[in-house]
mmCIF file of C-alpha atoms in Angstrom:
data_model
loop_
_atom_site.group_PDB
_atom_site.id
_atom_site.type_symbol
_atom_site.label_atom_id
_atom_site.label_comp_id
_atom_site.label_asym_id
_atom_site.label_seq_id
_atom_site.Cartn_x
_atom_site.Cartn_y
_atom_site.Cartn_z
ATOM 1 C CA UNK U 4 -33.411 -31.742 18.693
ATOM 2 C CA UNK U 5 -35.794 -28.848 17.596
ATOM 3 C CA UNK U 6 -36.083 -27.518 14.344
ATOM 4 C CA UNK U 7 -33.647 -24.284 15.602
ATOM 5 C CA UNK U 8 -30.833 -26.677 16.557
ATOM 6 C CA UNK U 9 -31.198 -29.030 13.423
ATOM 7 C CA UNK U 10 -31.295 -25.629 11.422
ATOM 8 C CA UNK U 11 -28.322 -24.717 13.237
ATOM 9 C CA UNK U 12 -26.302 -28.000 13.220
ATOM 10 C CA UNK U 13 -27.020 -28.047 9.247
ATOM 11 C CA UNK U 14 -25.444 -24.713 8.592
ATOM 12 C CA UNK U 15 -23.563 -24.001 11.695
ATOM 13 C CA UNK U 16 -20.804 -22.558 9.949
ATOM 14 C CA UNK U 17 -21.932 -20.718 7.540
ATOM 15 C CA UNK U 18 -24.247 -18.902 9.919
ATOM 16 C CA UNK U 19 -21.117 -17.951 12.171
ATOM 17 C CA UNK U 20 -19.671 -16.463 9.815
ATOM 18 C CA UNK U 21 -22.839 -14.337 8.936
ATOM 19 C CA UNK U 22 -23.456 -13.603 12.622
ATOM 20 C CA UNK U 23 -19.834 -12.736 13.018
ATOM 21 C CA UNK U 24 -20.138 -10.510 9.935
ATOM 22 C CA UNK U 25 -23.043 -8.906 11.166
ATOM 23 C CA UNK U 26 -21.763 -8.182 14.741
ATOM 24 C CA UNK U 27 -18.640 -6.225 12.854
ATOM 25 C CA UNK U 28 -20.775 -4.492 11.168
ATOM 26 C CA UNK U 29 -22.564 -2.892 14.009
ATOM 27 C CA UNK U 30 -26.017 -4.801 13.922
ATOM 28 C CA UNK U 31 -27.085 -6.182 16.984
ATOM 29 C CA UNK U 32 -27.212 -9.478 16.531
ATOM 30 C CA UNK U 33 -25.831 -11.321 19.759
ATOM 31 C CA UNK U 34 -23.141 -13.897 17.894
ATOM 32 C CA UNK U 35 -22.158 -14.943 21.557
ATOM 33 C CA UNK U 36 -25.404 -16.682 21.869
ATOM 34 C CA UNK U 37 -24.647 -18.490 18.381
ATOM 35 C CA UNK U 38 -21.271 -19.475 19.342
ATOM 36 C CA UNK U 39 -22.963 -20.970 23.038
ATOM 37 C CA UNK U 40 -25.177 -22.980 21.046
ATOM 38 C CA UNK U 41 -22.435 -23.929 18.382
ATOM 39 C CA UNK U 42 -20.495 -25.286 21.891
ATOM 40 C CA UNK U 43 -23.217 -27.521 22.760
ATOM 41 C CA UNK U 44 -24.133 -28.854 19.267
ATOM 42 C CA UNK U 45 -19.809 -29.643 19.000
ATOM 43 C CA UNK U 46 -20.720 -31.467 22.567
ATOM 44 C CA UNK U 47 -23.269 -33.931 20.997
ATOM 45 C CA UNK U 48 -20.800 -34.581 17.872
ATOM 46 C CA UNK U 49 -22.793 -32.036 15.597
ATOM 47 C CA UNK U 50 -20.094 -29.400 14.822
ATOM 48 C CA UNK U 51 -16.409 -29.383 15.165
ATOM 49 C CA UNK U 52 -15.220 -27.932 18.126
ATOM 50 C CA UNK U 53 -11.923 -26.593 16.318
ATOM 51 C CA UNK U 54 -14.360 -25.806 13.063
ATOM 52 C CA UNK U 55 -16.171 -23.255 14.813
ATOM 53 C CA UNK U 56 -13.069 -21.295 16.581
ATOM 54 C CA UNK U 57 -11.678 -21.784 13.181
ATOM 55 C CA UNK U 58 -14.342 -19.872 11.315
ATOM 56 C CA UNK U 59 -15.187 -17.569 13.963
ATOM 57 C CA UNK U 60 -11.248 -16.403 14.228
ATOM 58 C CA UNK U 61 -10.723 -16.171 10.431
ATOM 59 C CA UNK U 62 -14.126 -14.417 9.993
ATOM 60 C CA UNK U 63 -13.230 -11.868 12.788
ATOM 61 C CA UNK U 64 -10.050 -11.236 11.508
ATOM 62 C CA UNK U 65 -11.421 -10.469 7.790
ATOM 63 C CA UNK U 66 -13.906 -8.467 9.154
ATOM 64 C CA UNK U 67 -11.313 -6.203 11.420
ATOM 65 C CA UNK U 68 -8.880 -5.922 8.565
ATOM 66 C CA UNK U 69 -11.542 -4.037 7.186
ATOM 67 C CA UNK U 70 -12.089 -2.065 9.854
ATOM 68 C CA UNK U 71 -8.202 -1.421 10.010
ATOM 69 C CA UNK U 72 -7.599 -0.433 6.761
ATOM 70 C CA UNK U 73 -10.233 1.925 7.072
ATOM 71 C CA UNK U 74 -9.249 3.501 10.145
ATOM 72 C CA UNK U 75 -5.509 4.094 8.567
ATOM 73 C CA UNK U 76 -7.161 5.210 5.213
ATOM 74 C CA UNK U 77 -9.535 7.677 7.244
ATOM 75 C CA UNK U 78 -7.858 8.452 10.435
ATOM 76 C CA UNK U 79 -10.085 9.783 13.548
ATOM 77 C CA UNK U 80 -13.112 10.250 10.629
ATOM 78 C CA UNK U 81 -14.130 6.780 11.050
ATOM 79 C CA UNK U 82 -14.042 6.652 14.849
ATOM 80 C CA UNK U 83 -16.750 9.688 14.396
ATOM 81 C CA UNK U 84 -18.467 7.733 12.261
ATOM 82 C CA UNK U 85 -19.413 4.626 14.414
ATOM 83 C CA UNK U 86 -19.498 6.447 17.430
ATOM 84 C CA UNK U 87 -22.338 8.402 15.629
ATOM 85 C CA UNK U 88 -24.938 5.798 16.176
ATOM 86 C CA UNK U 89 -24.398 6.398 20.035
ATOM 87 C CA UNK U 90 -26.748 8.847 21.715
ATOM 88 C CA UNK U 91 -23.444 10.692 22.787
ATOM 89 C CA UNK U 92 -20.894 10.733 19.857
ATOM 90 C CA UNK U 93 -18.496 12.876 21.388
ATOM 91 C CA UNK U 94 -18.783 11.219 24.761
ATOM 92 C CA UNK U 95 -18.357 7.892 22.956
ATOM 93 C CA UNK U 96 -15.618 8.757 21.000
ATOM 94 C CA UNK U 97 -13.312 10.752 23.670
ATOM 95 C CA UNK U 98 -13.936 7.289 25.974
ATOM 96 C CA UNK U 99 -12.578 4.856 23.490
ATOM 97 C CA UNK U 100 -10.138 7.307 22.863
ATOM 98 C CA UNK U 101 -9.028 7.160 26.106
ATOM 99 C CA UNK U 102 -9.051 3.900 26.569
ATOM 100 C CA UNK U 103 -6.442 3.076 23.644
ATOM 101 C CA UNK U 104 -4.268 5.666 24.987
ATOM 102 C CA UNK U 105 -4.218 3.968 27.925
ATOM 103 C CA UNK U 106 -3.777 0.251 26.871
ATOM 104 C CA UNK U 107 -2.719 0.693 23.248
ATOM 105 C CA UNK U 108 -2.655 -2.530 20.895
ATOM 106 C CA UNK U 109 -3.797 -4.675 23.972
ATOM 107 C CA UNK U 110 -7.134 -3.736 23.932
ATOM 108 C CA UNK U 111 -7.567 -5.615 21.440
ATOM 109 C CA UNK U 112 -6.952 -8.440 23.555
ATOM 110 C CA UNK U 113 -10.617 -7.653 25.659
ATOM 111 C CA UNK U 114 -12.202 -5.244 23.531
ATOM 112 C CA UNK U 115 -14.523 -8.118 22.320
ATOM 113 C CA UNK U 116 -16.253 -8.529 25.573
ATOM 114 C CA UNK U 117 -16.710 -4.396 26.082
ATOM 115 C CA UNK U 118 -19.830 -3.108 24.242
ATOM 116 C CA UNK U 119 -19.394 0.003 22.693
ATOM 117 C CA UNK U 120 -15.415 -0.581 22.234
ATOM 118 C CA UNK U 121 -15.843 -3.678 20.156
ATOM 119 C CA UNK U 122 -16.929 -1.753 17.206
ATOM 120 C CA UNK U 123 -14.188 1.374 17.459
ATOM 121 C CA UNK U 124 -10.949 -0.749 18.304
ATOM 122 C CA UNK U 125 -10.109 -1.913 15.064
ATOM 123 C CA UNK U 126 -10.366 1.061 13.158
ATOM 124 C CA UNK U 127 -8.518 2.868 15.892
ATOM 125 C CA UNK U 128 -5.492 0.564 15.636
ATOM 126 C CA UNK U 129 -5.645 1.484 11.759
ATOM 127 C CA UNK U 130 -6.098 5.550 12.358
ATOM 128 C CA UNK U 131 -2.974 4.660 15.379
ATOM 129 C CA UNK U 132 -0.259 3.361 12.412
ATOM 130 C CA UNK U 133 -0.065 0.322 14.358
ATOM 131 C CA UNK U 134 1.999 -2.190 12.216
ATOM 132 C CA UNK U 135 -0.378 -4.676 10.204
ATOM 133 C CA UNK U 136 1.782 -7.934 12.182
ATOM 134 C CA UNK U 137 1.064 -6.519 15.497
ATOM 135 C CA UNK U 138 -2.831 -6.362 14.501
ATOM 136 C CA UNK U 139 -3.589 -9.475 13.285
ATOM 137 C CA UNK U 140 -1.689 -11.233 16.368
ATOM 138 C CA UNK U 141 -3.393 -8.762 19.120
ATOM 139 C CA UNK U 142 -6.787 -9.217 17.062
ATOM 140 C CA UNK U 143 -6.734 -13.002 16.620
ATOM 141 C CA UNK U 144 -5.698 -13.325 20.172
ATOM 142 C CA UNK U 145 -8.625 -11.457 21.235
ATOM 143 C CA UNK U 146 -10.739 -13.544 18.987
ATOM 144 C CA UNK U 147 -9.391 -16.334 19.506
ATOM 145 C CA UNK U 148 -10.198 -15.373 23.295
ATOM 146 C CA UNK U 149 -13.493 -14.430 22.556
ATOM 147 C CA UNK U 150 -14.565 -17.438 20.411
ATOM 148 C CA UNK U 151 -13.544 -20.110 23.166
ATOM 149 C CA UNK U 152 -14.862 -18.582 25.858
ATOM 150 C CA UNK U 153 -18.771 -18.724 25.038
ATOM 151 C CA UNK U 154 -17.845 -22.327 22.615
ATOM 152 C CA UNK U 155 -16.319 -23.805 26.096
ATOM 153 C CA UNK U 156 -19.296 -22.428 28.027
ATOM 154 C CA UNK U 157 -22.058 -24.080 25.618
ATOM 155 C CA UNK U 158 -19.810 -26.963 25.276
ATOM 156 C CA UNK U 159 -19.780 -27.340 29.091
ATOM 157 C CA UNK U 160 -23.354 -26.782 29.506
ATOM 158 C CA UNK U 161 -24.795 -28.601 26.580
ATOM 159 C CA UNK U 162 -27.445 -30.571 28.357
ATOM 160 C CA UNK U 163 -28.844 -27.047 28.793
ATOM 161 C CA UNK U 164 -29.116 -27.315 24.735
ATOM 162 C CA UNK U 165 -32.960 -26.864 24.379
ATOM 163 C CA UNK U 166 -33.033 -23.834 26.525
ATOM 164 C CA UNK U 167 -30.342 -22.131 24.406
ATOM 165 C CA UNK U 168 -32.460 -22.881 21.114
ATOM 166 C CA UNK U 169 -35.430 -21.475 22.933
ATOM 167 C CA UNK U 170 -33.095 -18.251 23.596
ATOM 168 C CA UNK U 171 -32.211 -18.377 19.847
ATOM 169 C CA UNK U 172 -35.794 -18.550 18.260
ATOM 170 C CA UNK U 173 -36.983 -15.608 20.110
ATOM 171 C CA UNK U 174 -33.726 -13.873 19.280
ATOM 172 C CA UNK U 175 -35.011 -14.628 15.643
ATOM 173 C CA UNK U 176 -37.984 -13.616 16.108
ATOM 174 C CA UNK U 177 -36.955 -10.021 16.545
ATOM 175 C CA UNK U 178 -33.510 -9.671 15.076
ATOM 176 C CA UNK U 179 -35.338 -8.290 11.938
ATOM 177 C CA UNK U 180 -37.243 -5.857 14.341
ATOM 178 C CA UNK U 181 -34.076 -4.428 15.949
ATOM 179 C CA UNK U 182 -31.949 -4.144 12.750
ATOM 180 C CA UNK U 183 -34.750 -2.066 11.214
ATOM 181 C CA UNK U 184 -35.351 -0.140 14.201
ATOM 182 C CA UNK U 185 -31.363 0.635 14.339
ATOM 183 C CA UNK U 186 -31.198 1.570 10.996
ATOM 184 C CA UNK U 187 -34.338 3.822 11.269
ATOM 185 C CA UNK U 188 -32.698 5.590 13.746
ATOM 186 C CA UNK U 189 -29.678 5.901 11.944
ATOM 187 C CA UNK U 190 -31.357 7.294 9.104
ATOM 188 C CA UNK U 191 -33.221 9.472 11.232
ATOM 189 C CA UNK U 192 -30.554 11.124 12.767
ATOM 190 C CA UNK U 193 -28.754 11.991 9.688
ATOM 191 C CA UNK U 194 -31.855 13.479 8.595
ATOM 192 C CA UNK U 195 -31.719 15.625 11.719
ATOM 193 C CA UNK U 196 -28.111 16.267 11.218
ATOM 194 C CA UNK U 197 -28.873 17.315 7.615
ATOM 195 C CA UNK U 198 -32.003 19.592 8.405
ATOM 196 C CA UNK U 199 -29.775 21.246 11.456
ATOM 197 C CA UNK U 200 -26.896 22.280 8.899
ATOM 198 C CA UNK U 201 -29.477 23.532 6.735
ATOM 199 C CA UNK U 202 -31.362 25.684 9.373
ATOM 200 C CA UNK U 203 -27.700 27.471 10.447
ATOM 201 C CA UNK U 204 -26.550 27.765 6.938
ATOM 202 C CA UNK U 205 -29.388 29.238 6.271
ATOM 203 C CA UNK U 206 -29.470 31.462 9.060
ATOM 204 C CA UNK U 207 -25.257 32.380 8.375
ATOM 205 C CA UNK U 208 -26.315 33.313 4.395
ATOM 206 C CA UNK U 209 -26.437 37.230 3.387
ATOM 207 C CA UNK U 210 -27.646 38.772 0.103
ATOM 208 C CA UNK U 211 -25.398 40.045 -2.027
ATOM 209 C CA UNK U 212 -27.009 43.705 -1.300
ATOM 210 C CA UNK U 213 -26.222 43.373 2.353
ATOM 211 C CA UNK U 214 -22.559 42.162 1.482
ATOM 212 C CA UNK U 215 -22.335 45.435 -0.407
ATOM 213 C CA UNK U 216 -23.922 47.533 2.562
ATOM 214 C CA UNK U 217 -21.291 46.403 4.766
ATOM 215 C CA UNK U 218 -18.512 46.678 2.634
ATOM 216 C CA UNK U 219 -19.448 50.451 2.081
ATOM 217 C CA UNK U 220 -19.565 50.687 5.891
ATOM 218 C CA UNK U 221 -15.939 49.622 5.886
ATOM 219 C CA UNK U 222 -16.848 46.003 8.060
ATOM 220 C CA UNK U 223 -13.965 43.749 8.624
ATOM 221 C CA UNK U 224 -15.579 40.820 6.272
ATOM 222 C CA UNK U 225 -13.474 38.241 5.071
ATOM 223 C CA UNK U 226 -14.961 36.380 1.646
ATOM 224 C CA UNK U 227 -13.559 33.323 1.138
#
């Protein structure tokens, strides 16, 4: 067993639950891979098979209640708000939109697997006054889906253990790389956003000598 998989089989859970974390949070880290190799290390006696969907289900559902109570607290703000990493923020939010509208509380059931509608069901459910009972059974369902699916498929293909671990140290090798590059760009574009708002309210601002032309001309102007 390489060093990856012994680093792995020492604190297997604790780095699911980071991974998990971090995948809730928007980062790209690709947990799925984690949970493969988790499978295949619970194949060759090194994990718990019902450990891991344990902690990955529990740490899911702590992270989504989050989420949720955000989403109620905040309505349709916070859907803006994650969607705003996208490169279309409208487009992105009027699709997930859609989408709940269409399947309600169930998506939670699949919205694991989608990309994109992984990170904006939660909160949705919250800004939607669905009932916190029917949350935490749709969401642990759909972690609980989740989290078996890619433990049984490293389970099932653990003698295929090495090339995961090769997967995982190059996935380590530029994790740091992408989350600084995402939050860069994040950064960046509310930058943009800021300097934008500045350049039109700028532009929309009139001294008070012009407010006092037009007011002598008898404008319609409204001062708020």
């Amino acid at each position: 067993m390489n060093e990856t998989l012994q680093f792995l089989a020492k604190h297997g859970y604790w780095l699911l639950v980071l991974v998990v974390l971090g995948r809730q949070a928007c980062l790209p880290i690709p947990a799925n891979l984690f949970l493969v190799a988790a499978g295949a290390l619970a194949h060759s006696g090194n994990l718990s098979l019902s450990g891991i969907l344990c902690t990955s289900m529990s740490t899911f559902l702590v992270a989504d209640l989050v989420w949720y109570e955000t989403g109620r607290r905040t309505g349709d703000r916070v859907l803006h708000f994650v969607c705003g990493l996208s490169s279309d923020p409208e487009t992105c939010a009027h699709k997930a939109t859609s989408v709940f509208a269409s399947h309600g509380v169930r998506t939670l059931l699949i919205s694991k697997f989608i990309v994109g509608l992984d990170a904006v069901a939660a909160p949705m459910t919250g800004a939607a006054r669905i009932s916190l009972a029917q949350f935490v059974i749709f969401d642990g369902l759909g972690a609980a889906l989740w989290s078996a699916a890619y433990t049984a498929l490293g389970y099932t293909f653990s003698d295929q253990l090495d090339r995961v671990a090769v997967h995982l140290a190059r996935v380590g090798a530029v994790l740091a790389i992408a989350i600084a590059a995402v939050f860069g760009f994040y950064l960046a574009r509310r930058f943009g956003r800021w300097l934008n708002f500045l350049r039109q309210f700028k532009l929309a601002r009139i001294t008070p000598e012009q407010l006092q032309e037009k007011l002598s001309a008898g404008e319609d102007i409204l001062i708020v």
